[in-house]
Every structure is written in structure tokens, then in C-alpha cells.
Short mmCIF file of C-alpha atoms and ligand atoms in Angstrom, two decimals:
data_model
loop_
_atom_site.label_atom_id
_atom_site.label_comp_id
_atom_site.label_asym_id
_atom_site.label_seq_id
_atom_site.Cartn_x
_atom_site.Cartn_y
_atom_site.Cartn_z
CA MET A 988 12.73 2.27 2.47
CA VAL A 989 11.30 4.22 -0.48
CA SER A 990 7.74 3.30 -1.43
CA ARG A 991 7.01 2.63 -5.09
CA VAL A 992 4.13 4.65 -6.44
CA ILE A 993 2.48 3.50 -9.63
CA PRO A 994 0.33 6.27 -11.12
CA VAL A 995 -3.31 5.42 -11.61
CA ASP A 996 -4.87 6.24 -14.98
CA PRO A 997 -6.83 9.50 -14.95
CA PHE A 998 -10.34 9.10 -13.59
CA ASP A 999 -13.49 11.03 -12.70
CA LEU A 1000 -14.72 10.67 -9.14
CA VAL A 1001 -18.13 12.01 -8.16
CA VAL A 1002 -18.75 12.23 -4.42
CA PHE A 1003 -22.44 12.37 -3.56
CA GLY A 1004 -22.67 13.90 -0.11
CA GLY A 1005 -19.63 15.93 -1.17
CA THR A 1006 -20.05 18.52 1.60
CA GLY A 1007 -20.49 15.87 4.32
CA ASP A 1008 -18.27 14.78 7.15
CA LEU A 1009 -16.75 11.75 5.41
CA ALA A 1010 -15.87 13.71 2.28
CA ARG A 1011 -14.18 16.43 4.33
CA ARG A 1012 -12.46 14.20 6.87
CA LYS A 1013 -11.45 11.24 4.76
CA ILE A 1014 -12.20 11.14 1.03
CA VAL A 1015 -10.81 14.48 -0.16
CA PRO A 1016 -7.75 14.49 2.16
CA ALA A 1017 -6.99 10.94 0.98
CA LEU A 1018 -7.10 12.02 -2.66
CA PHE A 1019 -4.91 15.00 -1.91
CA ARG A 1020 -2.30 12.74 -0.34
CA ARG A 1021 -2.35 10.45 -3.36
CA TYR A 1022 -1.96 13.49 -5.57
CA CYS A 1023 1.05 14.64 -3.53
CA ALA A 1024 2.50 11.15 -3.82
CA GLY A 1025 2.19 11.30 -7.60
CA GLN A 1026 -0.41 8.53 -7.80
CA MET A 1027 -3.44 10.61 -8.77
CA GLN A 1028 -2.68 12.17 -12.11
CA PRO A 1029 -3.26 15.88 -12.72
CA ASP A 1030 -5.97 15.47 -15.35
CA SER A 1031 -8.20 13.40 -13.05
CA ARG A 1032 -11.33 15.13 -11.78
CA LEU A 1033 -13.11 15.24 -8.46
CA ILE A 1034 -16.71 16.41 -8.53
CA GLY A 1035 -18.54 17.12 -5.29
CA ALA A 1036 -22.32 16.79 -5.51
CA ALA A 1037 -24.73 17.76 -2.75
CA ARG A 1038 -27.85 19.76 -1.99
CA SER A 1039 -26.05 22.88 -0.74
CA GLU A 1040 -26.18 25.93 -2.99
CA LEU A 1041 -22.49 26.38 -3.62
CA ASP A 1042 -20.40 27.10 -6.68
CA SER A 1043 -17.14 25.38 -7.49
CA THR A 1044 -15.11 28.23 -5.99
CA GLY A 1045 -16.97 27.93 -2.68
CA TYR A 1046 -16.57 24.17 -2.70
CA ARG A 1047 -12.84 24.41 -3.39
CA ALA A 1048 -12.47 26.76 -0.42
CA MET A 1049 -14.35 24.29 1.76
CA MET A 1050 -12.10 21.42 0.60
CA ALA A 1051 -8.96 23.51 1.12
CA ASP A 1052 -9.97 23.96 4.76
CA ALA A 1053 -10.69 20.25 5.06
CA ILE A 1054 -7.27 19.36 3.68
CA ARG A 1055 -5.50 21.80 5.98
CA GLU A 1056 -7.31 20.27 8.93
CA HIS A 1057 -7.19 16.58 8.02
CA ALA A 1058 -4.08 16.16 5.88
CA PRO A 1059 -1.69 18.54 7.59
CA GLY A 1060 2.07 18.42 7.44
CA ARG A 1061 2.29 16.74 4.05
CA ALA A 1062 5.57 17.17 2.29
CA CYS A 1063 4.06 18.65 -0.86
CA GLU A 1064 5.74 21.13 -3.11
CA ASP A 1065 4.58 24.73 -3.04
CA GLY A 1066 1.50 25.25 -5.14
CA THR A 1067 0.40 21.61 -4.96
CA LEU A 1068 -2.74 22.39 -3.00
CA GLU A 1069 -3.76 25.06 -5.53
CA ARG A 1070 -3.16 22.66 -8.43
CA PHE A 1071 -5.16 19.95 -6.67
CA LEU A 1072 -8.04 22.36 -6.02
CA GLY A 1073 -8.02 23.18 -9.73
CA MET A 1074 -9.10 19.56 -10.40
CA ILE A 1075 -12.27 20.01 -8.32
CA ASP A 1076 -15.79 20.95 -9.43
CA TYR A 1077 -19.10 21.10 -7.63
CA VAL A 1078 -22.67 20.47 -8.69
CA THR A 1079 -25.73 21.41 -6.64
CA LEU A 1080 -27.97 18.44 -7.03
CA ASP A 1081 -31.27 17.03 -5.85
CA ALA A 1082 -30.83 13.29 -5.35
CA GLN A 1083 -34.58 12.73 -5.54
CA GLY A 1084 -35.45 15.29 -8.21
CA ASP A 1085 -34.14 16.54 -11.56
CA ALA A 1086 -32.05 19.52 -10.54
CA GLY A 1087 -28.33 19.29 -11.31
CA TRP A 1088 -28.24 15.92 -13.07
CA ALA A 1089 -27.83 17.20 -16.63
CA ARG A 1090 -24.99 19.45 -15.50
CA LEU A 1091 -23.30 16.55 -13.74
CA ALA A 1092 -23.61 14.36 -16.84
CA GLY A 1093 -21.97 17.14 -18.88
CA LEU A 1094 -18.92 17.16 -16.58
CA ILE A 1095 -18.17 13.45 -16.89
CA SER A 1096 -15.50 12.44 -19.39
CA GLU A 1097 -16.31 9.76 -21.94
CA ASP A 1098 -13.16 7.71 -22.07
CA ARG A 1099 -12.09 6.87 -18.54
CA VAL A 1100 -13.09 5.22 -15.27
CA ARG A 1101 -15.91 7.10 -13.56
CA ALA A 1102 -16.54 6.27 -9.93
CA PHE A 1103 -19.61 7.38 -8.00
CA TYR A 1104 -19.05 7.48 -4.26
CA LEU A 1105 -22.37 7.35 -2.41
CA SER A 1106 -21.40 9.11 0.79
CA VAL A 1107 -25.08 9.52 1.66
CA GLY A 1108 -27.67 7.62 3.68
CA PRO A 1109 -28.59 4.23 2.18
CA GLY A 1110 -32.13 5.52 1.66
CA LEU A 1111 -30.79 7.50 -1.33
CA PHE A 1112 -28.85 4.67 -3.03
CA GLY A 1113 -31.78 3.69 -5.24
CA ASP A 1114 -32.66 7.27 -6.24
CA ILE A 1115 -29.09 8.09 -7.17
CA ALA A 1116 -28.46 4.83 -9.03
CA GLU A 1117 -31.61 5.31 -11.07
CA ARG A 1118 -30.75 8.88 -12.03
CA LEU A 1119 -27.20 7.93 -12.95
CA ARG A 1120 -28.69 5.46 -15.40
CA THR A 1121 -31.42 7.70 -16.83
CA HIS A 1122 -28.85 10.45 -17.39
CA GLY A 1123 -26.61 8.08 -19.31
CA MET A 1124 -23.74 8.02 -16.80
CA VAL A 1125 -23.57 4.24 -16.34
CA ASN A 1126 -21.35 2.25 -18.66
CA ASP A 1127 -18.79 -0.58 -18.36
CA ARG A 1128 -16.27 1.75 -16.81
CA SER A 1129 -18.61 2.99 -14.06
CA ARG A 1130 -18.02 1.98 -10.45
CA ILE A 1131 -20.11 2.59 -7.42
CA VAL A 1132 -18.66 2.98 -3.92
CA VAL A 1133 -20.76 2.56 -0.79
CA GLU A 1134 -19.98 2.83 2.90
CA LYS A 1135 -21.17 1.16 6.02
CA PRO A 1136 -23.66 0.94 7.59
CA PHE A 1137 -24.62 -1.44 4.82
CA GLY A 1138 -28.04 -2.24 6.20
CA HIS A 1139 -29.33 -2.52 9.72
CA ASP A 1140 -30.07 -6.24 9.54
CA LEU A 1141 -30.19 -9.04 6.99
CA GLU A 1142 -33.42 -7.91 5.42
CA SER A 1143 -32.32 -4.31 4.87
CA ALA A 1144 -28.90 -5.44 3.58
CA ARG A 1145 -30.62 -7.72 1.07
CA ALA A 1146 -32.85 -4.87 -0.04
CA LEU A 1147 -29.79 -2.63 -0.57
CA ASN A 1148 -28.02 -5.34 -2.52
CA ARG A 1149 -31.10 -5.75 -4.72
CA THR A 1150 -31.28 -2.00 -5.30
CA LEU A 1151 -27.66 -1.85 -6.40
CA ALA A 1152 -27.97 -5.03 -8.47
CA ALA A 1153 -30.84 -3.46 -10.43
CA HIS A 1154 -28.38 -0.92 -11.85
CA PHE A 1155 -24.87 -2.35 -11.52
CA ASP A 1156 -23.08 -5.69 -11.80
CA GLU A 1157 -21.51 -6.98 -8.58
CA GLY A 1158 -18.13 -6.38 -10.27
CA GLN A 1159 -18.90 -2.65 -10.29
CA VAL A 1160 -19.89 -2.35 -6.61
CA TYR A 1161 -17.22 -1.48 -4.03
CA ARG A 1162 -18.48 -1.86 -0.44
CA ILE A 1163 -15.97 -0.20 1.87
CA ASP A 1164 -14.95 -1.60 5.23
CA HIS A 1165 -12.12 0.79 6.00
CA TYR A 1166 -10.42 -1.80 8.24
CA LEU A 1167 -9.52 -3.75 5.12
CA GLY A 1168 -7.62 -0.73 3.83
CA LYS A 1169 -5.43 -0.46 6.91
CA GLU A 1170 -1.84 -1.32 6.12
CA THR A 1171 -1.48 -3.66 9.08
CA VAL A 1172 -4.70 -5.50 8.34
CA GLN A 1173 -3.24 -6.39 4.96
CA ASN A 1174 -0.13 -7.37 6.84
CA LEU A 1175 -2.16 -10.06 8.54
CA MET A 1176 -2.32 -11.82 5.22
CA ALA A 1177 1.35 -11.17 4.49
CA VAL A 1178 2.36 -12.65 7.85
CA ARG A 1179 0.15 -15.69 7.46
CA PHE A 1180 0.75 -16.51 3.83
CA GLY A 1181 4.18 -15.02 3.18
CA ASN A 1182 5.96 -17.08 5.84
CA VAL A 1183 6.37 -20.79 6.14
CA LEU A 1184 6.75 -20.55 9.92
CA PHE A 1185 3.20 -19.91 11.00
CA GLU A 1186 0.82 -21.66 8.65
CA PRO A 1187 1.67 -25.27 9.71
CA LEU A 1188 0.75 -24.32 13.29
CA TRP A 1189 -2.31 -22.27 12.35
CA ASN A 1190 -4.99 -24.73 13.40
CA ALA A 1191 -6.80 -26.28 16.36
CA GLN A 1192 -4.02 -28.76 16.98
CA TYR A 1193 -1.57 -26.02 17.99
CA VAL A 1194 -3.67 -22.93 18.69
CA ASP A 1195 -5.35 -22.81 22.09
CA HIS A 1196 -7.46 -19.77 21.31
CA ILE A 1197 -7.44 -16.47 19.42
CA GLN A 1198 -8.34 -13.05 20.83
CA ILE A 1199 -9.33 -10.05 18.75
CA THR A 1200 -9.54 -6.71 20.54
CA VAL A 1201 -10.55 -3.38 19.03
CA ALA A 1202 -10.54 -0.91 21.92
CA GLU A 1203 -11.25 2.79 21.50
CA THR A 1204 -10.85 5.70 23.89
CA VAL A 1205 -13.37 7.86 22.03
CA GLY A 1206 -17.04 7.88 22.96
CA VAL A 1207 -19.94 8.18 20.56
CA GLY A 1208 -19.14 11.84 19.90
CA GLY A 1209 -21.64 13.66 17.73
CA ARG A 1210 -23.04 10.46 16.22
CA GLY A 1211 -25.40 9.69 19.10
CA GLU A 1212 -28.51 9.35 17.01
CA TYR A 1213 -27.03 6.83 14.59
CA TYR A 1214 -25.08 5.00 17.28
CA ASP A 1215 -27.98 4.52 19.65
CA ARG A 1216 -29.85 2.70 16.88
CA ALA A 1217 -26.78 0.62 16.01
CA GLY A 1218 -24.68 -0.23 19.08
CA ALA A 1219 -21.28 -1.91 19.09
CA MET A 1220 -22.63 -5.12 17.58
CA ARG A 1221 -23.83 -3.45 14.38
CA ASP A 1222 -21.28 -0.62 14.31
CA MET A 1223 -18.11 -2.67 14.81
CA MET A 1224 -18.65 -6.40 15.30
CA GLN A 1225 -20.74 -7.13 12.19
CA ASN A 1226 -18.12 -5.56 9.95
CA HIS A 1227 -14.64 -4.64 11.24
CA LEU A 1228 -14.17 -7.44 13.77
CA MET A 1229 -15.85 -9.94 11.50
CA GLN A 1230 -13.43 -9.03 8.72
CA LEU A 1231 -10.44 -9.45 11.04
CA LEU A 1232 -11.79 -12.81 12.15
CA CYS A 1233 -12.12 -13.88 8.52
CA LEU A 1234 -8.56 -12.91 7.62
CA ILE A 1235 -7.17 -14.72 10.66
CA ALA A 1236 -9.25 -17.87 10.23
CA MET A 1237 -9.69 -18.33 6.48
CA GLU A 1238 -8.06 -21.03 4.40
CA PRO A 1239 -5.25 -19.82 2.13
CA PRO A 1240 -6.87 -18.45 -1.01
CA ALA A 1241 -5.33 -19.74 -4.24
CA ARG A 1242 -4.47 -16.19 -5.30
CA PHE A 1243 -4.59 -12.73 -3.75
CA GLU A 1244 -7.45 -11.76 -6.01
CA PRO A 1245 -11.00 -10.59 -5.31
CA ASP A 1246 -13.05 -13.75 -5.58
CA PRO A 1247 -10.55 -16.28 -4.22
CA VAL A 1248 -10.09 -14.11 -1.10
CA ARG A 1249 -13.75 -13.29 -0.66
CA ASP A 1250 -14.82 -16.90 -1.20
CA GLU A 1251 -12.58 -17.97 1.69
CA LYS A 1252 -13.83 -15.21 3.98
CA LEU A 1253 -17.41 -16.13 3.22
CA LYS A 1254 -16.75 -19.77 4.17
CA VAL A 1255 -15.53 -18.62 7.60
CA ILE A 1256 -18.65 -16.55 8.26
CA ARG A 1257 -20.87 -19.40 7.17
CA ALA A 1258 -19.03 -21.79 9.50
CA LEU A 1259 -19.52 -19.61 12.60
CA ASP A 1260 -21.60 -21.26 15.30
CA PRO A 1261 -24.48 -19.32 16.80
CA VAL A 1262 -23.31 -17.55 19.97
CA GLU A 1263 -24.68 -18.94 23.24
CA PRO A 1264 -26.31 -16.17 25.34
CA HIS A 1265 -23.88 -16.81 28.22
CA HIS A 1266 -20.93 -16.39 25.84
CA ILE A 1267 -21.64 -12.75 25.15
CA VAL A 1268 -21.28 -9.66 27.33
CA ARG A 1269 -22.70 -6.24 26.56
CA GLY A 1270 -21.59 -3.07 28.29
CA GLN A 1271 -22.42 0.62 28.41
CA TYR A 1272 -19.95 3.24 29.62
CA GLU A 1273 -20.60 5.47 32.60
CA ALA A 1274 -19.59 9.10 33.08
CA LEU A 1275 -15.99 9.89 33.91
CA SER A 1276 -16.30 13.63 34.42
CA ALA A 1277 -18.39 16.58 33.27
CA GLU A 1278 -16.45 16.68 29.96
CA HIS A 1279 -16.85 12.94 29.50
CA PRO A 1280 -20.52 12.18 30.07
CA GLY A 1281 -21.79 8.64 30.25
CA TYR A 1282 -23.21 6.87 27.23
CA ARG A 1283 -26.87 7.68 27.94
CA ALA A 1284 -26.18 11.40 28.34
CA ALA A 1285 -23.98 11.37 25.23
CA VAL A 1286 -26.76 9.95 23.06
CA GLY A 1287 -29.50 11.93 24.84
CA ASN A 1288 -31.49 8.83 25.74
CA PRO A 1289 -31.69 8.32 29.52
CA ARG A 1290 -33.17 4.83 29.19
CA SER A 1291 -31.02 3.56 26.34
CA THR A 1292 -30.19 -0.14 26.43
CA THR A 1293 -27.79 0.06 23.48
CA GLU A 1294 -24.33 -1.42 24.04
CA SER A 1295 -21.14 0.59 23.61
CA TYR A 1296 -19.13 -2.55 24.34
CA VAL A 1297 -19.47 -6.16 23.34
CA ALA A 1298 -17.34 -9.23 24.03
CA LEU A 1299 -18.13 -12.72 22.85
CA LYS A 1300 -16.80 -16.20 22.40
CA VAL A 1301 -17.48 -18.04 19.19
CA HIS A 1302 -16.48 -21.31 17.57
CA ILE A 1303 -15.86 -21.96 13.92
CA SER A 1304 -17.22 -25.34 12.96
CA ASN A 1305 -14.76 -26.51 10.37
CA TRP A 1306 -11.87 -28.96 10.15
CA ARG A 1307 -9.16 -26.39 10.89
CA TRP A 1308 -10.70 -24.71 13.93
CA SER A 1309 -12.91 -27.26 15.62
CA GLY A 1310 -12.32 -26.87 19.39
CA THR A 1311 -10.41 -23.55 19.24
CA PRO A 1312 -12.49 -20.67 20.60
CA PHE A 1313 -12.25 -17.15 19.23
CA TYR A 1314 -12.81 -14.31 21.71
CA LEU A 1315 -13.76 -10.95 20.21
CA ARG A 1316 -14.28 -7.66 22.02
CA THR A 1317 -14.72 -4.04 21.10
CA GLY A 1318 -15.81 -0.99 23.02
CA LYS A 1319 -15.74 2.77 23.34
CA ARG A 1320 -14.31 4.93 26.12
CA LEU A 1321 -11.86 2.24 27.18
CA VAL A 1322 -8.53 2.79 28.84
CA ALA A 1323 -6.49 2.84 25.62
CA ARG A 1324 -6.81 2.80 21.86
CA SER A 1325 -5.58 -0.61 20.92
CA SER A 1326 -6.44 -3.01 18.13
CA VAL A 1327 -4.59 -6.26 18.53
CA ILE A 1328 -4.94 -9.90 17.62
CA ASN A 1329 -3.39 -12.49 19.91
CA VAL A 1330 -2.88 -16.00 18.65
CA VAL A 1331 -2.28 -18.03 21.81
CA PHE A 1332 -0.60 -21.35 21.11
CA LYS A 1333 -0.94 -24.46 23.22
CA ASP A 1334 1.63 -25.40 25.82
CA ALA A 1335 4.48 -27.67 24.79
CA PRO A 1336 3.12 -31.22 25.08
CA HIS A 1337 5.54 -32.23 27.83
CA SER A 1338 7.78 -30.22 30.12
CA ILE A 1339 11.22 -31.77 30.46
CA PHE A 1340 12.09 -29.19 33.16
CA GLY A 1341 9.45 -30.18 35.68
CA ALA A 1342 6.55 -28.24 37.13
CA GLU A 1343 8.70 -25.89 39.23
CA ALA A 1344 10.42 -24.43 36.13
CA GLY A 1345 7.10 -22.93 34.96
CA ARG A 1346 5.52 -23.08 31.52
CA HIS A 1347 4.61 -20.31 29.10
CA ALA A 1348 2.57 -20.54 25.96
CA ASN A 1349 3.87 -18.98 22.77
CA ILE A 1350 1.78 -16.01 21.75
CA LEU A 1351 1.84 -14.17 18.46
CA SER A 1352 0.53 -10.62 18.94
CA ILE A 1353 -0.32 -8.68 15.84
CA ARG A 1354 -0.78 -5.00 16.68
CA LEU A 1355 -3.00 -3.28 14.16
CA GLN A 1356 -2.99 0.16 15.77
CA PRO A 1357 -1.28 2.03 17.27
CA ASN A 1358 2.41 1.06 17.29
CA GLU A 1359 1.83 -1.38 14.44
CA GLY A 1360 3.95 -4.47 14.56
CA ILE A 1361 4.31 -8.05 15.66
CA THR A 1362 5.52 -9.59 18.87
CA LEU A 1363 6.24 -13.27 19.25
CA HIS A 1364 6.37 -14.30 22.88
CA VAL A 1365 8.85 -17.11 23.37
CA THR A 1366 10.08 -19.02 26.39
CA ILE A 1367 13.71 -18.88 27.50
CA LYS A 1368 15.68 -19.66 30.63
CA GLU A 1369 15.66 -17.01 33.31
CA PRO A 1370 19.27 -15.81 33.46
CA GLY A 1371 21.46 -16.62 36.44
CA PRO A 1372 22.05 -19.51 38.76
CA GLY A 1373 19.41 -21.36 40.71
CA GLY A 1374 18.34 -24.05 38.30
CA MET A 1375 16.17 -24.04 35.26
CA ARG A 1376 13.39 -21.48 35.51
CA LEU A 1377 11.54 -20.48 32.38
CA VAL A 1378 10.40 -16.97 31.51
CA GLU A 1379 8.46 -15.45 28.66
CA VAL A 1380 10.23 -12.80 26.59
CA PRO A 1381 8.98 -10.81 23.61
CA LEU A 1382 10.60 -10.90 20.18
CA ASN A 1383 9.31 -7.53 19.14
CA MET A 1384 9.14 -5.97 15.73
CA SER A 1385 7.72 -2.55 15.07
CA PHE A 1386 6.78 -2.07 11.42
CA ALA A 1387 7.65 1.63 11.62
CA GLU A 1388 11.17 0.91 12.83
CA ALA A 1389 11.72 -1.98 10.46
CA LEU A 1390 10.29 -0.43 7.31
CA GLY A 1391 9.19 3.19 7.78
CA PRO A 1392 10.32 5.45 4.98
CA ASP A 1393 11.99 8.45 6.58
CA GLY A 1394 9.38 10.54 8.29
CA GLU A 1395 6.53 9.30 6.09
CA ASP A 1396 3.26 8.10 7.60
CA PRO A 1397 1.74 4.93 6.19
CA PRO A 1398 -1.11 5.73 3.80
CA ASP A 1399 -4.53 6.08 5.36
CA ALA A 1400 -6.99 3.26 4.62
CA TYR A 1401 -9.03 5.52 2.34
CA GLU A 1402 -6.01 6.36 0.19
CA ARG A 1403 -5.46 2.71 -0.55
CA LEU A 1404 -9.12 1.86 -1.03
CA ILE A 1405 -10.00 4.75 -3.34
CA MET A 1406 -7.01 3.97 -5.55
CA ASP A 1407 -8.10 0.31 -5.63
CA VAL A 1408 -11.52 1.42 -6.87
CA MET A 1409 -9.88 3.30 -9.72
CA ARG A 1410 -7.62 0.34 -10.52
CA GLY A 1411 -10.66 -1.96 -10.49
CA ASN A 1412 -9.34 -4.19 -7.71
CA GLN A 1413 -12.12 -5.48 -5.43
CA THR A 1414 -9.95 -7.71 -3.21
CA LEU A 1415 -10.25 -5.40 -0.19
CA PHE A 1416 -13.98 -4.75 -0.59
CA MET A 1417 -16.86 -6.79 0.76
CA ARG A 1418 -18.96 -8.77 -1.63
CA GLY A 1419 -22.74 -8.67 -1.23
CA ASP A 1420 -23.00 -12.27 -0.04
CA GLU A 1421 -20.35 -11.68 2.64
CA VAL A 1422 -22.28 -8.77 4.09
CA GLU A 1423 -25.49 -10.76 4.09
CA ALA A 1424 -23.82 -13.76 5.77
CA ALA A 1425 -22.43 -11.48 8.49
CA TRP A 1426 -25.91 -10.09 9.17
CA ALA A 1427 -27.36 -13.59 9.19
CA TRP A 1428 -24.99 -14.41 12.07
CA VAL A 1429 -25.56 -11.13 13.95
CA ASP A 1430 -29.35 -10.88 13.65
CA PRO A 1431 -30.24 -13.80 15.97
CA ILE A 1432 -27.87 -12.44 18.63
CA ILE A 1433 -29.61 -9.06 18.63
CA ALA A 1434 -33.05 -10.71 18.45
CA GLY A 1435 -32.10 -12.80 21.52
CA TRP A 1436 -31.23 -9.67 23.51
CA ARG A 1437 -34.52 -8.10 22.59
CA LYS A 1438 -36.49 -11.22 23.49
CA ARG A 1439 -34.79 -11.60 26.86
CA GLY A 1440 -34.97 -7.86 27.64
CA ASP A 1441 -31.18 -7.88 28.05
CA VAL A 1442 -29.66 -4.72 29.57
CA PRO A 1443 -25.96 -3.90 29.09
CA LYS A 1444 -23.64 -4.00 32.11
CA PRO A 1445 -22.29 -0.58 33.14
CA TYR A 1446 -18.53 -0.09 32.95
CA GLU A 1447 -16.36 2.79 34.01
CA SER A 1448 -15.10 5.08 31.29
CA GLY A 1449 -11.36 4.62 31.07
CA SER A 1450 -11.48 0.98 32.20
CA THR A 1451 -10.94 -2.22 30.21
CA GLY A 1452 -14.70 -2.85 30.02
CA PRO A 1453 -17.27 -4.69 32.14
CA LEU A 1454 -16.05 -7.22 34.69
CA ASP A 1455 -18.29 -9.85 33.13
CA ALA A 1456 -16.05 -9.79 30.06
CA ASP A 1457 -13.12 -10.84 32.26
CA GLN A 1458 -15.30 -13.58 33.70
CA LEU A 1459 -16.03 -14.83 30.20
CA MET A 1460 -12.32 -15.61 29.93
CA LYS A 1461 -11.74 -16.67 33.53
CA ARG A 1462 -14.43 -19.33 33.28
CA ASP A 1463 -12.27 -20.90 30.55
CA LYS A 1464 -9.07 -20.39 32.62
CA ARG A 1465 -7.84 -17.78 30.17
CA GLU A 1466 -7.32 -14.03 30.27
CA TRP A 1467 -7.52 -11.11 27.91
CA ARG A 1468 -4.31 -9.62 26.66
CA GLY A 1469 -3.93 -6.47 24.71
CA ILE A 1470 -5.38 -3.28 26.14
CA LYS A 1471 -2.50 -1.51 27.84
CA PRO A 1472 -3.04 1.61 29.96
C1 BG6 B 598 -16.25 3.19 12.34
C2 BG6 B 598 -17.25 3.16 13.45
O1 BG6 B 598 -16.62 2.31 11.31
O2 BG6 B 598 -14.98 2.80 12.84
C3 BG6 B 598 -16.82 4.06 14.58
O3 BG6 B 598 -18.52 3.57 12.95
C4 BG6 B 598 -15.42 3.72 15.04
O4 BG6 B 598 -17.74 3.98 15.67
C5 BG6 B 598 -14.48 3.66 13.86
O5 BG6 B 598 -14.99 4.70 15.96
C6 BG6 B 598 -13.11 3.13 14.27
O6 BG6 B 598 -12.21 3.27 13.20
P1 BG6 B 598 -10.65 3.46 13.45
O7 BG6 B 598 -10.06 3.49 12.07
O8 BG6 B 598 -10.49 4.73 14.20
O9 BG6 B 598 -10.21 2.28 14.25
#
């Protein structure tokens, strides 16, 4: 299937923190791919801005290396990389001083969208926003892009929102949660609201429970310092898993537009019950081998009580979901990389085949990554003689097989999200009130751990997580599905 690419009007994108990890790994490779695909037009401009003393030639060389490393194997015509690099400039700039700002202002075009990507620590948001304004770079066509972590708790998130609001309207602020840019996460909405089959059953009357798993095989890598202050609750649960929960649980928005969608997500977060302490399990991974040290060694903190794994059970107190629990779990150094949502339906109300035939619940599994697709588990008769015995079989659909354009990878989340910024579409970005509501739910959980002196349970690297997380399910006569070795 050939994807339709609609070119985006020429724009100027300034990346603050332009020499940083995110710019090199994600932002610039994503733009290059969109350029190859014909979506980013040749007279657009990309301006890196950072403290390093570099000139544009040096910066282009750095970005060429980044593209070779992080966007390899693209089917681009010869010379495309050189033409793309020709669209790039660099400004050495002091975010808290005067140096570089006048030069930056001189590079910005008057008549087009100008986006400022703050790929820097949140401590610099205010300084940069203020200087953008004093140097006359903020107008109606300005957009500001920020990344997580958006705050460390409710108070800091509110302060960041106030800082941004002092310089920009909410309609100009694009808060990235890269999970929302994943193709299959958007597919969640397509499956729910594009089919008549599922929505009538999508409620507490028919759904026994819902499981959301985001399992990673990677550890904390080189981000130990940040991660040890954050932990899985702040790093993953407050944002990525919360967003998945919202998309699965929200009411149908009237339109697939920014505020209708974000209003519905916000209602879900506000309807979440507080989590009971015995409905949450924290874990910390242990060493597997010399190359794979345990969590504490990886972050260089031998007494760390930060969790690298969290599993919890939560209820949504609203008409649709009253009585249906949601189980969420995420962790690092687990047995497999697997993000999957399982919607487990209730048993048929009465078995006409008798107890000996067996019973199997229908389960809709939505695989977000890898091997993106959907499996609907249905019950059929076990073939052969010997009476009526029921078995569960999968109706499996892989998106790649069903839709994949020949040899083409689906676009990376950042490709989609950056183009949405330029198009002015905020549907897949978090609104300020959503972020605050998510922190308001998370904060008391973390405060409870601190008050009780809670210590995470150790789990083996390469396992499915702490045994207590299995107990969380077993107590309810349920079991986790989803992480496959
Ligand atoms: C980031 C977290 O937001 O998401 C990381 O900070 C995590 O800790 C990453 O590894 C996971 O993203 P993905 O796209 O690899 O699932």
C-alpha cells in the first residue's frame, strides 16, 4: 500500500539543545526521513542552537554522522543528504545571557511557521521563552515544543505551565509524549472508533478487566542520574502508560480534534481512584552478569530505593468502567520488549456445553511494539471426535503484513509529531491540565511510599518482574498476559 504524503508548508525549526542526545538520535533523523519522503520542503530551515562553539559546517558534519547512525538504510536519492544538510544552520548561544540571540533572530524568516524545540532541561524554559520574546521572535505563528519530564511532581509541573503561559498561549505549546506519535497507539483509536464491533462491548458489563504492559529489555543505560531521581512511576507510568489508559478508557470524542480528544482523556484521569497501597508493586532489577549490572550499580547508588518496575491495579470511577479493574505494569531489564494491551472480556453468561467442555474468555490483544497488530482470541470446538471440547484460538492480524508498503518502515513517532507541530495540530500532544491531573494522581502514591519507607522488591534481570506482581493478579484469580520470552 503506498502512503500518501502531503507536503508541509515551509517552516523554520530552532532546536535548543541542538547538539544533545535527543536532537542527534531523534529530532534530526526524523526530519531527514520526512525530507526524503517529500514532506519537508526544501526551503524549510533547521537551526541548531547550543552552547558549544561550533560553526554551521561543524554542526552539519555532526548531524550527518547522527543521520548515518540513526536513520540508516533510507531509500533516498543520491545527494539527498547533502541537500538536507544545506538547510541546516547553527548558532552558538547562551540561554541565560545575551550571546547569540541577535544572530538567531536574524536567521528566522518573517512569513512562516517558526517552531522552537526546547530540548533542554526544564530549568531553562523560562530563560529561553523570555529571550525569544525580547528578541522579537514570538508572534502568532510561533510554536513551542517541550519534552518530558514535564515536571517532577504537581507543583513543579504547575510552575512550568505558568512559565510557558507567561509567554505563549496554550494553543502554541506542544508537550510531547512520544507514545502518542507511535503509529499503533493511534491505531488504538482507529480500532475503537472506526469499527462498530467493539464499542458496544467496551464497558464494565462485558469487559472483565484490562491489562496494559510496557516491558523493556534495556536497563537505565547512561541516564542513571536522571532515572534514580525519577523511577518507573515518574518516567513511564505518569505519562506513557497513563496516555494509553486514557485512549483505551475514554468516551468517544465528538471529533478527532485537539480539544475534544484531550477533554475526554482528562475526564479519565480525573475519574481514577487513588491506588490502595496493597494494589501496587515496585521492583528493582538485580545483576544478570558482569555486562548487565544490577540497578543500583547501574545508577551508582548502592542504597537506592528507586523502582525500575511498577505494577498496579486501578479503578476508574465512572458509569462506563465501574467495577472493571485496570492493571498496568512497566519495567526495565525484563525478559522481552513488549508493549501490549489486553482487553479481557467476561465469560459467556451461560455455557450450553457443560462444565467439562471448558470455557475461554474472549481477549482482544493490541500489540503496540514490536510485531504491531491485533489478535482476537475466540473460542471454537477442538477438532476431532470425543464430544464438545472448547479451545481458544487466535485470529491474528499483523499490521505489517496487512498494510506494510513494500520494505518501508512505519514512520517514527517523532516524524509524525514534528510534522503535526508544523501543521498546527495539537491532537497528539498533552494539554497542560492533563499533565497536571496525571501528577495529581501520581503524587500521593509516591508520597505514600516515602511515608511508609517502602523498598522495591528485587527481581531478576531477564525475568517478567517481581513475583509480587503475579500475586497482585492471582489474588483476583487473574493472570498477566503479554510478555513473551
Ligand atoms: C522514555 C523513557 O520516555 O521512553 C525511557 O524515559 C524509556 O526510560 C522510553 O526507555 C521507552 O520508549 P520506547 O519508544 O522505546 O518504548
